XYZ file of C-alpha atoms in Angstrom:
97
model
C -3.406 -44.187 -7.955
C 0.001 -45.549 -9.115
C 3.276 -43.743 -8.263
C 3.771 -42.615 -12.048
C 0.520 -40.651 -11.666
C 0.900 -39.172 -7.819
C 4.413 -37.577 -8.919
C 3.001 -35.812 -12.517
C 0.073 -34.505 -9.699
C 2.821 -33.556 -7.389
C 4.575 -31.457 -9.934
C 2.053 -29.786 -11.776
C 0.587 -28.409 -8.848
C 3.727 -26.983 -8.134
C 4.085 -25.269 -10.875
C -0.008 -24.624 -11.254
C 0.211 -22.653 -7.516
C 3.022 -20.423 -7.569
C 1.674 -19.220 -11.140
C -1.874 -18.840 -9.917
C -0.629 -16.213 -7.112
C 1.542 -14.246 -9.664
C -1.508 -14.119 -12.162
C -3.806 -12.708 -8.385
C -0.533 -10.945 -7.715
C -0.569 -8.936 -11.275
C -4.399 -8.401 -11.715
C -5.599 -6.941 -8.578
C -1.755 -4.657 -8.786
C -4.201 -1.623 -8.813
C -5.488 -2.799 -5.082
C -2.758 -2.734 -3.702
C -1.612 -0.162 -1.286
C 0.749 2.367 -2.105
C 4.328 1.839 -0.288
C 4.797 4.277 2.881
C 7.744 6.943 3.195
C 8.135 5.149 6.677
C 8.124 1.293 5.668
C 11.966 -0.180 6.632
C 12.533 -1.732 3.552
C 11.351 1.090 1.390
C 13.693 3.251 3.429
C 16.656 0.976 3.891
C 16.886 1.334 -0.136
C 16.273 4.947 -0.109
C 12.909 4.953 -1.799
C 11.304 7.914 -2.973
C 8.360 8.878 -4.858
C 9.339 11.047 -7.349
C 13.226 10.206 -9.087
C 15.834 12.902 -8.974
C 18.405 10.770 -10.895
C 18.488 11.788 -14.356
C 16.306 8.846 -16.967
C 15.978 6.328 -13.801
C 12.623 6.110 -12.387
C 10.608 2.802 -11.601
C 8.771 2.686 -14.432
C 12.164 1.717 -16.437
C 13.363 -0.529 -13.420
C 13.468 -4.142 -14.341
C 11.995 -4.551 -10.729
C 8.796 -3.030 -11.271
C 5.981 -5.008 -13.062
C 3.641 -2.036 -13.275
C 1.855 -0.859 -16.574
C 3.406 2.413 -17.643
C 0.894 4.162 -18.097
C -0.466 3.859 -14.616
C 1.373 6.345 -11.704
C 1.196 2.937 -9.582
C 2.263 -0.299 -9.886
C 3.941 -3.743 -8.483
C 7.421 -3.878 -7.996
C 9.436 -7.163 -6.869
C 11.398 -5.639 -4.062
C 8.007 -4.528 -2.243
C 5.421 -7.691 -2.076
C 1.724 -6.033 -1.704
C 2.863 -2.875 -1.835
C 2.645 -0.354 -4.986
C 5.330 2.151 -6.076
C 5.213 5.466 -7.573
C 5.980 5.069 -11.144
C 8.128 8.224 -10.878
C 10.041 6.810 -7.836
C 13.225 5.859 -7.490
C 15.466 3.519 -5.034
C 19.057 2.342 -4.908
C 18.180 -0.963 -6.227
C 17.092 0.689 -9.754
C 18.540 -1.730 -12.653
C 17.911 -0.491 -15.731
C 14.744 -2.277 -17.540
C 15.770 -4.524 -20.858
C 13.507 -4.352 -23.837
């Protein structure tokens, strides 16, 4: 194998793997478990599971990868972990169409 062909290897497999576990990451979103009043992070950004600010919940976070019409879903800030589509957290940033 000649240098030319050991580098193109090199790179697409490292842009093959990270994209493989964000395609596992996104289908099996409904298997994962939901994120717990008591986890750190959750509560060092104030997470709840159902918004009181006025028109910002998760589902219309740019964070959260979730379907909307599921009441659970993905969200960036919380890896393995699903969040309450009507949740809320200080990190909310508002989702752009």
């Amino acid at each position: 194998m000649n240098r030319r062909k050991l580098l193109l290897n090199i790179g697409t497999a490292t842009i093959a793997i990270p994209l493989t576990v964000l395609i596992r990451q996104t289908a099996h979103a409904t298997d994962l478990p939901e994120l717990a009043l008591t986890d750190s992070t959750g509560q060092a950004l104030g997470y709840v599971r159902e918004s009181e600010v006025d028109g910002q919940t998760c589902a219309n976070c740019q964070l959260y990868t979730g379907v909307e019409s599921e009441d659970l879903g993905p969200c960036v800030l919380f890896p393995g972990k699903s969040v309450r589509a009507a949740g809320w957290y200080k990190s909310w940033i508002q989702k752009v169409s």
